[in-house]
Amino acid sequence: QDANLKILRVSSARIITKMTITHLTILYAGDLALDVAEKIIEKKPAEVAIQLHMQNASEKVKDLLELGPNVGVCFVLQTIENASPTEDGGVCLRFFKRKTHPETLLDGKFQYTILGLGDSNLLLDRQTTTAKDCNQFAEELDARLTKLSARKFYPMGLADERSVLDD
């Protein structure tokens, strides 16, 4: 058996299909997200034969459209004050939120997952915030990718710095 990451996926009105992800791109947005992305790469088990690549979320976002279904993209996204993405994350979010994109834009393209990183202390410190929670950027991108027909290979994870981020 190869040690590649095997994914079982269920979608509405489809039977379970088995997809092999041979490459994983970790797209990070924010300093905390960079630290977490580096830890993900550092902790990859040696027996998992998957090629890892790390990329800033503001670099060549359009190139993601060239990635095939055997590529996984892990978005590691930091939400900052008032539910805003970091500067790098904003570039990525604006690209995917373009109204000119067809709803089938990501059909047959990369598979994805999202790890949202927030800090609920920012919500407590501000009386005037309009943020609903500390991971709105991740939730917003997840909703948009779903609308563009992207396929998840793992459910979205949300972390709160206030609750301590563990390794």
mmCIF file with all atom_site columns, C-alpha atoms in Angstrom:
data_model
loop_
_atom_site.group_PDB
_atom_site.id
_atom_site.type_symbol
_atom_site.label_atom_id
_atom_site.label_alt_id
_atom_site.label_comp_id
_atom_site.label_asym_id
_atom_site.label_entity_id
_atom_site.label_seq_id
_atom_site.pdbx_PDB_ins_code
_atom_site.Cartn_x
_atom_site.Cartn_y
_atom_site.Cartn_z
_atom_site.occupancy
_atom_site.B_iso_or_equiv
_atom_site.pdbx_formal_charge
_atom_site.auth_seq_id
_atom_site.auth_comp_id
_atom_site.auth_asym_id
_atom_site.auth_atom_id
_atom_site.pdbx_PDB_model_num
ATOM 1   C CA . GLN A 1 1   ? 0.000   0.000  0.000   1.00 0.00 ? 1   GLN A CA 1
ATOM 2   C CA . ASP A 1 2   ? 1.268   3.457  -0.769  1.00 0.00 ? 2   ASP A CA 1
ATOM 3   C CA . ALA A 1 3   ? 1.465   5.888  2.124   1.00 0.00 ? 3   ALA A CA 1
ATOM 4   C CA . ASN A 1 4   ? -0.294  8.686  0.297   1.00 0.00 ? 4   ASN A CA 1
ATOM 5   C CA . LEU A 1 5   ? -3.118  10.411 2.049   1.00 0.00 ? 5   LEU A CA 1
ATOM 6   C CA . LYS A 1 6   ? -6.319  8.545  1.206   1.00 0.00 ? 6   LYS A CA 1
ATOM 7   C CA . ILE A 1 7   ? -9.503  10.484 1.432   1.00 0.00 ? 7   ILE A CA 1
ATOM 8   C CA . LEU A 1 8   ? -13.037 9.150  1.591   1.00 0.00 ? 8   LEU A CA 1
ATOM 9   C CA . ARG A 1 9   ? -15.478 11.744 0.458   1.00 0.00 ? 9   ARG A CA 1
ATOM 10  C CA . VAL A 1 10  ? -19.246 11.824 0.527   1.00 0.00 ? 10  VAL A CA 1
ATOM 11  C CA . SER A 1 11  ? -21.156 14.427 -1.399  1.00 0.00 ? 11  SER A CA 1
ATOM 12  C CA . SER A 1 12  ? -24.854 14.895 -1.868  1.00 0.00 ? 12  SER A CA 1
ATOM 13  C CA . ALA A 1 13  ? -26.358 12.461 -4.367  1.00 0.00 ? 13  ALA A CA 1
ATOM 14  C CA . ARG A 1 14  ? -22.976 10.752 -4.965  1.00 0.00 ? 14  ARG A CA 1
ATOM 15  C CA . ILE A 1 15  ? -21.551 7.515  -3.696  1.00 0.00 ? 15  ILE A CA 1
ATOM 16  C CA . ILE A 1 16  ? -18.372 7.457  -1.624  1.00 0.00 ? 16  ILE A CA 1
ATOM 17  C CA . THR A 1 17  ? -15.320 8.019  -3.799  1.00 0.00 ? 17  THR A CA 1
ATOM 18  C CA . LYS A 1 18  ? -11.693 7.498  -2.946  1.00 0.00 ? 18  LYS A CA 1
ATOM 19  C CA . MET A 1 19  ? -9.312  10.312 -3.846  1.00 0.00 ? 19  MET A CA 1
ATOM 20  C CA . THR A 1 20  ? -5.547  10.263 -3.480  1.00 0.00 ? 20  THR A CA 1
ATOM 21  C CA . ILE A 1 21  ? -3.880  13.524 -2.584  1.00 0.00 ? 21  ILE A CA 1
ATOM 22  C CA . THR A 1 22  ? -0.262  13.447 -3.688  1.00 0.00 ? 22  THR A CA 1
ATOM 23  C CA . HIS A 1 23  ? 0.564   17.110 -3.077  1.00 0.00 ? 23  HIS A CA 1
ATOM 24  C CA . LEU A 1 24  ? -0.498  19.437 -0.279  1.00 0.00 ? 24  LEU A CA 1
ATOM 25  C CA . THR A 1 25  ? -0.133  23.199 -0.506  1.00 0.00 ? 25  THR A CA 1
ATOM 26  C CA . ILE A 1 26  ? -0.384  25.012 2.803   1.00 0.00 ? 26  ILE A CA 1
ATOM 27  C CA . LEU A 1 27  ? -1.576  28.535 2.101   1.00 0.00 ? 27  LEU A CA 1
ATOM 28  C CA . TYR A 1 28  ? -1.022  30.794 5.109   1.00 0.00 ? 28  TYR A CA 1
ATOM 29  C CA . ALA A 1 29  ? -2.268  34.306 5.889   1.00 0.00 ? 29  ALA A CA 1
ATOM 30  C CA . GLY A 1 30  ? -0.778  36.071 8.918   1.00 0.00 ? 30  GLY A CA 1
ATOM 31  C CA . ASP A 1 31  ? 2.209   35.672 11.217  1.00 0.00 ? 31  ASP A CA 1
ATOM 32  C CA . LEU A 1 32  ? 0.443   33.208 13.498  1.00 0.00 ? 32  LEU A CA 1
ATOM 33  C CA . ALA A 1 33  ? -0.707  31.258 10.437  1.00 0.00 ? 33  ALA A CA 1
ATOM 34  C CA . LEU A 1 34  ? 2.895   31.097 9.196   1.00 0.00 ? 34  LEU A CA 1
ATOM 35  C CA . ASP A 1 35  ? 3.994   29.634 12.542  1.00 0.00 ? 35  ASP A CA 1
ATOM 36  C CA . VAL A 1 36  ? 1.216   27.029 12.415  1.00 0.00 ? 36  VAL A CA 1
ATOM 37  C CA . ALA A 1 37  ? 1.977   26.156 8.759   1.00 0.00 ? 37  ALA A CA 1
ATOM 38  C CA . GLU A 1 38  ? 5.628   25.587 9.647   1.00 0.00 ? 38  GLU A CA 1
ATOM 39  C CA . LYS A 1 39  ? 4.577   23.294 12.516  1.00 0.00 ? 39  LYS A CA 1
ATOM 40  C CA . ILE A 1 40  ? 2.332   21.296 10.170  1.00 0.00 ? 40  ILE A CA 1
ATOM 41  C CA . ILE A 1 41  ? 5.272   20.679 7.842   1.00 0.00 ? 41  ILE A CA 1
ATOM 42  C CA . GLU A 1 42  ? 7.619   19.929 10.731  1.00 0.00 ? 42  GLU A CA 1
ATOM 43  C CA . LYS A 1 43  ? 5.241   17.342 12.227  1.00 0.00 ? 43  LYS A CA 1
ATOM 44  C CA . LYS A 1 44  ? 4.426   15.467 9.008   1.00 0.00 ? 44  LYS A CA 1
ATOM 45  C CA . PRO A 1 45  ? 4.981   11.766 9.686   1.00 0.00 ? 45  PRO A CA 1
ATOM 46  C CA . ALA A 1 46  ? 7.937   10.373 7.707   1.00 0.00 ? 46  ALA A CA 1
ATOM 47  C CA . GLU A 1 47  ? 5.847   7.452  6.418   1.00 0.00 ? 47  GLU A CA 1
ATOM 48  C CA . VAL A 1 48  ? 3.362   9.792  4.707   1.00 0.00 ? 48  VAL A CA 1
ATOM 49  C CA . ALA A 1 49  ? 4.623   10.130 1.149   1.00 0.00 ? 49  ALA A CA 1
ATOM 50  C CA . ILE A 1 50  ? 3.003   13.407 0.252   1.00 0.00 ? 50  ILE A CA 1
ATOM 51  C CA . GLN A 1 51  ? 4.777   16.423 -1.189  1.00 0.00 ? 51  GLN A CA 1
ATOM 52  C CA . LEU A 1 52  ? 4.286   19.559 0.912   1.00 0.00 ? 52  LEU A CA 1
ATOM 53  C CA . HIS A 1 53  ? 4.548   23.124 -0.297  1.00 0.00 ? 53  HIS A CA 1
ATOM 54  C CA . MET A 1 54  ? 4.043   26.301 1.711   1.00 0.00 ? 54  MET A CA 1
ATOM 55  C CA . GLN A 1 55  ? 2.786   29.515 0.100   1.00 0.00 ? 55  GLN A CA 1
ATOM 56  C CA . ASN A 1 56  ? 1.781   32.970 1.273   1.00 0.00 ? 56  ASN A CA 1
ATOM 57  C CA . ALA A 1 57  ? -1.923  33.568 0.603   1.00 0.00 ? 57  ALA A CA 1
ATOM 58  C CA . SER A 1 58  ? -1.158  36.735 -1.371  1.00 0.00 ? 58  SER A CA 1
ATOM 59  C CA . GLU A 1 59  ? 1.197   35.040 -3.850  1.00 0.00 ? 59  GLU A CA 1
ATOM 60  C CA . LYS A 1 60  ? -0.105  33.728 -7.172  1.00 0.00 ? 60  LYS A CA 1
ATOM 61  C CA . VAL A 1 61  ? -3.614  33.008 -5.927  1.00 0.00 ? 61  VAL A CA 1
ATOM 62  C CA . LYS A 1 62  ? -4.845  32.634 -9.505  1.00 0.00 ? 62  LYS A CA 1
ATOM 63  C CA . ASP A 1 63  ? -2.373  29.745 -9.971  1.00 0.00 ? 63  ASP A CA 1
ATOM 64  C CA . LEU A 1 64  ? -4.505  27.679 -7.581  1.00 0.00 ? 64  LEU A CA 1
ATOM 65  C CA . LEU A 1 65  ? -6.963  27.308 -10.456 1.00 0.00 ? 65  LEU A CA 1
ATOM 66  C CA . GLU A 1 66  ? -4.357  25.207 -12.280 1.00 0.00 ? 66  GLU A CA 1
ATOM 67  C CA . LEU A 1 67  ? -4.202  22.597 -9.487  1.00 0.00 ? 67  LEU A CA 1
ATOM 68  C CA . GLY A 1 68  ? -5.889  19.298 -10.194 1.00 0.00 ? 68  GLY A CA 1
ATOM 69  C CA . PRO A 1 69  ? -8.054  17.112 -7.948  1.00 0.00 ? 69  PRO A CA 1
ATOM 70  C CA . ASN A 1 70  ? -5.028  15.190 -6.591  1.00 0.00 ? 70  ASN A CA 1
ATOM 71  C CA . VAL A 1 71  ? -3.794  18.370 -4.893  1.00 0.00 ? 71  VAL A CA 1
ATOM 72  C CA . GLY A 1 72  ? -4.991  19.414 -1.468  1.00 0.00 ? 72  GLY A CA 1
ATOM 73  C CA . VAL A 1 73  ? -4.890  23.016 -0.313  1.00 0.00 ? 73  VAL A CA 1
ATOM 74  C CA . CYS A 1 74  ? -4.888  23.696 3.404   1.00 0.00 ? 74  CYS A CA 1
ATOM 75  C CA . PHE A 1 75  ? -5.799  27.324 4.048   1.00 0.00 ? 75  PHE A CA 1
ATOM 76  C CA . VAL A 1 76  ? -4.368  28.426 7.416   1.00 0.00 ? 76  VAL A CA 1
ATOM 77  C CA . LEU A 1 77  ? -6.048  31.779 7.990   1.00 0.00 ? 77  LEU A CA 1
ATOM 78  C CA . GLN A 1 78  ? -5.700  34.303 10.767  1.00 0.00 ? 78  GLN A CA 1
ATOM 79  C CA . THR A 1 79  ? -8.604  36.631 11.498  1.00 0.00 ? 79  THR A CA 1
ATOM 80  C CA . ILE A 1 80  ? -7.553  39.929 13.045  1.00 0.00 ? 80  ILE A CA 1
ATOM 81  C CA . GLU A 1 81  ? -9.453  42.831 14.572  1.00 0.00 ? 81  GLU A CA 1
ATOM 82  C CA . ASN A 1 82  ? -13.067 43.407 13.632  1.00 0.00 ? 82  ASN A CA 1
ATOM 83  C CA . ALA A 1 83  ? -13.418 40.145 11.678  1.00 0.00 ? 83  ALA A CA 1
ATOM 84  C CA . SER A 1 84  ? -10.871 41.219 9.085   1.00 0.00 ? 84  SER A CA 1
ATOM 85  C CA . PRO A 1 85  ? -8.412  39.031 7.242   1.00 0.00 ? 85  PRO A CA 1
ATOM 86  C CA . THR A 1 86  ? -4.720  39.850 7.412   1.00 0.00 ? 86  THR A CA 1
ATOM 87  C CA . GLU A 1 87  ? -3.352  41.882 4.493   1.00 0.00 ? 87  GLU A CA 1
ATOM 88  C CA . ASP A 1 88  ? -2.168  38.696 2.763   1.00 0.00 ? 88  ASP A CA 1
ATOM 89  C CA . GLY A 1 89  ? -5.440  36.935 3.472   1.00 0.00 ? 89  GLY A CA 1
ATOM 90  C CA . GLY A 1 90  ? -7.395  39.843 2.032   1.00 0.00 ? 90  GLY A CA 1
ATOM 91  C CA . VAL A 1 91  ? -5.728  39.321 -1.348  1.00 0.00 ? 91  VAL A CA 1
ATOM 92  C CA . CYS A 1 92  ? -6.840  35.683 -1.371  1.00 0.00 ? 92  CYS A CA 1
ATOM 93  C CA . LEU A 1 93  ? -10.378 36.442 -0.174  1.00 0.00 ? 93  LEU A CA 1
ATOM 94  C CA . ARG A 1 94  ? -10.883 39.235 -2.717  1.00 0.00 ? 94  ARG A CA 1
ATOM 95  C CA . PHE A 1 95  ? -9.768  36.915 -5.529  1.00 0.00 ? 95  PHE A CA 1
ATOM 96  C CA . PHE A 1 96  ? -12.292 34.220 -4.655  1.00 0.00 ? 96  PHE A CA 1
ATOM 97  C CA . LYS A 1 97  ? -15.088 36.741 -3.957  1.00 0.00 ? 97  LYS A CA 1
ATOM 98  C CA . ARG A 1 98  ? -14.973 38.205 -7.468  1.00 0.00 ? 98  ARG A CA 1
ATOM 99  C CA . LYS A 1 99  ? -18.515 38.359 -8.760  1.00 0.00 ? 99  LYS A CA 1
ATOM 100 C CA . THR A 1 100 ? -17.342 37.418 -12.254 1.00 0.00 ? 100 THR A CA 1
ATOM 101 C CA . HIS A 1 101 ? -16.371 33.894 -11.135 1.00 0.00 ? 101 HIS A CA 1
ATOM 102 C CA . PRO A 1 102 ? -18.825 31.213 -12.282 1.00 0.00 ? 102 PRO A CA 1
ATOM 103 C CA . GLU A 1 103 ? -20.248 28.928 -9.602  1.00 0.00 ? 103 GLU A CA 1
ATOM 104 C CA . THR A 1 104 ? -18.393 26.026 -11.240 1.00 0.00 ? 104 THR A CA 1
ATOM 105 C CA . LEU A 1 105 ? -14.984 27.744 -11.021 1.00 0.00 ? 105 LEU A CA 1
ATOM 106 C CA . LEU A 1 106 ? -13.485 25.139 -8.668  1.00 0.00 ? 106 LEU A CA 1
ATOM 107 C CA . ASP A 1 107 ? -15.312 22.060 -9.952  1.00 0.00 ? 107 ASP A CA 1
ATOM 108 C CA . GLY A 1 108 ? -12.688 19.389 -10.675 1.00 0.00 ? 108 GLY A CA 1
ATOM 109 C CA . LYS A 1 109 ? -9.902  21.513 -9.212  1.00 0.00 ? 109 LYS A CA 1
ATOM 110 C CA . PHE A 1 110 ? -8.008  21.155 -5.931  1.00 0.00 ? 110 PHE A CA 1
ATOM 111 C CA . GLN A 1 111 ? -9.550  19.758 -2.756  1.00 0.00 ? 111 GLN A CA 1
ATOM 112 C CA . TYR A 1 112 ? -9.361  21.933 0.340   1.00 0.00 ? 112 TYR A CA 1
ATOM 113 C CA . THR A 1 113 ? -9.616  22.307 4.054   1.00 0.00 ? 113 THR A CA 1
ATOM 114 C CA . ILE A 1 114 ? -9.399  25.383 6.260   1.00 0.00 ? 114 ILE A CA 1
ATOM 115 C CA . LEU A 1 115 ? -7.846  25.983 9.649   1.00 0.00 ? 115 LEU A CA 1
ATOM 116 C CA . GLY A 1 116 ? -9.086  29.287 11.057  1.00 0.00 ? 116 GLY A CA 1
ATOM 117 C CA . LEU A 1 117 ? -6.997  31.046 13.698  1.00 0.00 ? 117 LEU A CA 1
ATOM 118 C CA . GLY A 1 118 ? -8.645  33.734 15.775  1.00 0.00 ? 118 GLY A CA 1
ATOM 119 C CA . ASP A 1 119 ? -8.375  35.450 19.116  1.00 0.00 ? 119 ASP A CA 1
ATOM 120 C CA . SER A 1 120 ? -11.608 35.996 21.016  1.00 0.00 ? 120 SER A CA 1
ATOM 121 C CA . ASN A 1 121 ? -9.764  38.446 23.290  1.00 0.00 ? 121 ASN A CA 1
ATOM 122 C CA . LEU A 1 122 ? -10.136 40.917 20.428  1.00 0.00 ? 122 LEU A CA 1
ATOM 123 C CA . LEU A 1 123 ? -13.917 40.592 20.738  1.00 0.00 ? 123 LEU A CA 1
ATOM 124 C CA . LEU A 1 124 ? -13.834 41.148 24.496  1.00 0.00 ? 124 LEU A CA 1
ATOM 125 C CA . ASP A 1 125 ? -11.533 44.177 24.286  1.00 0.00 ? 125 ASP A CA 1
ATOM 126 C CA . ARG A 1 126 ? -13.713 46.107 21.870  1.00 0.00 ? 126 ARG A CA 1
ATOM 127 C CA . GLN A 1 127 ? -17.094 47.572 22.679  1.00 0.00 ? 127 GLN A CA 1
ATOM 128 C CA . THR A 1 128 ? -17.661 48.612 19.080  1.00 0.00 ? 128 THR A CA 1
ATOM 129 C CA . THR A 1 129 ? -16.703 45.493 17.137  1.00 0.00 ? 129 THR A CA 1
ATOM 130 C CA . THR A 1 130 ? -19.102 44.191 14.513  1.00 0.00 ? 130 THR A CA 1
ATOM 131 C CA . ALA A 1 131 ? -17.458 40.752 14.553  1.00 0.00 ? 131 ALA A CA 1
ATOM 132 C CA . LYS A 1 132 ? -19.696 37.800 15.367  1.00 0.00 ? 132 LYS A CA 1
ATOM 133 C CA . ASP A 1 133 ? -16.785 35.563 16.327  1.00 0.00 ? 133 ASP A CA 1
ATOM 134 C CA . CYS A 1 134 ? -13.024 35.398 16.042  1.00 0.00 ? 134 CYS A CA 1
ATOM 135 C CA . ASN A 1 135 ? -12.838 33.201 12.917  1.00 0.00 ? 135 ASN A CA 1
ATOM 136 C CA . GLN A 1 136 ? -15.065 35.061 10.483  1.00 0.00 ? 136 GLN A CA 1
ATOM 137 C CA . PHE A 1 137 ? -12.417 35.208 7.750   1.00 0.00 ? 137 PHE A CA 1
ATOM 138 C CA . ALA A 1 138 ? -12.094 31.413 7.676   1.00 0.00 ? 138 ALA A CA 1
ATOM 139 C CA . GLU A 1 139 ? -15.861 30.957 7.714   1.00 0.00 ? 139 GLU A CA 1
ATOM 140 C CA . GLU A 1 140 ? -16.344 33.504 4.939   1.00 0.00 ? 140 GLU A CA 1
ATOM 141 C CA . LEU A 1 141 ? -13.746 31.892 2.675   1.00 0.00 ? 141 LEU A CA 1
ATOM 142 C CA . ASP A 1 142 ? -15.163 28.424 3.373   1.00 0.00 ? 142 ASP A CA 1
ATOM 143 C CA . ALA A 1 143 ? -18.642 29.546 2.355   1.00 0.00 ? 143 ALA A CA 1
ATOM 144 C CA . ARG A 1 144 ? -17.313 31.154 -0.810  1.00 0.00 ? 144 ARG A CA 1
ATOM 145 C CA . LEU A 1 145 ? -15.208 28.139 -1.850  1.00 0.00 ? 145 LEU A CA 1
ATOM 146 C CA . THR A 1 146 ? -18.253 25.913 -1.344  1.00 0.00 ? 146 THR A CA 1
ATOM 147 C CA . LYS A 1 147 ? -20.331 28.242 -3.519  1.00 0.00 ? 147 LYS A CA 1
ATOM 148 C CA . LEU A 1 148 ? -17.641 27.986 -6.224  1.00 0.00 ? 148 LEU A CA 1
ATOM 149 C CA . SER A 1 149 ? -18.010 24.144 -6.229  1.00 0.00 ? 149 SER A CA 1
ATOM 150 C CA . ALA A 1 150 ? -14.786 23.369 -4.345  1.00 0.00 ? 150 ALA A CA 1
ATOM 151 C CA . ARG A 1 151 ? -14.521 19.985 -2.624  1.00 0.00 ? 151 ARG A CA 1
ATOM 152 C CA . LYS A 1 152 ? -13.402 19.586 0.999   1.00 0.00 ? 152 LYS A CA 1
ATOM 153 C CA . PHE A 1 153 ? -11.078 16.778 1.948   1.00 0.00 ? 153 PHE A CA 1
ATOM 154 C CA . TYR A 1 154 ? -11.373 17.512 5.669   1.00 0.00 ? 154 TYR A CA 1
ATOM 155 C CA . PRO A 1 155 ? -13.861 19.562 7.731   1.00 0.00 ? 155 PRO A CA 1
ATOM 156 C CA . MET A 1 156 ? -12.927 23.127 8.663   1.00 0.00 ? 156 MET A CA 1
ATOM 157 C CA . GLY A 1 157 ? -11.111 23.545 11.965  1.00 0.00 ? 157 GLY A CA 1
ATOM 158 C CA . LEU A 1 158 ? -11.371 26.683 14.093  1.00 0.00 ? 158 LEU A CA 1
ATOM 159 C CA . ALA A 1 159 ? -8.880  27.632 16.795  1.00 0.00 ? 159 ALA A CA 1
ATOM 160 C CA . ASP A 1 160 ? -8.978  30.409 19.373  1.00 0.00 ? 160 ASP A CA 1
ATOM 161 C CA . GLU A 1 161 ? -5.683  31.835 20.616  1.00 0.00 ? 161 GLU A CA 1
ATOM 162 C CA . ARG A 1 162 ? -7.396  32.810 23.866  1.00 0.00 ? 162 ARG A CA 1
ATOM 163 C CA . SER A 1 163 ? -8.105  29.153 24.565  1.00 0.00 ? 163 SER A CA 1
ATOM 164 C CA . VAL A 1 164 ? -4.435  28.322 23.927  1.00 0.00 ? 164 VAL A CA 1
ATOM 165 C CA . LEU A 1 165 ? -3.265  26.849 20.648  1.00 0.00 ? 165 LEU A CA 1
ATOM 166 C CA . ASP A 1 166 ? -1.549  23.531 21.273  1.00 0.00 ? 166 ASP A CA 1
ATOM 167 C CA . ASP A 1 167 ? 0.946   21.782 18.999  1.00 0.00 ? 167 ASP A CA 1
#
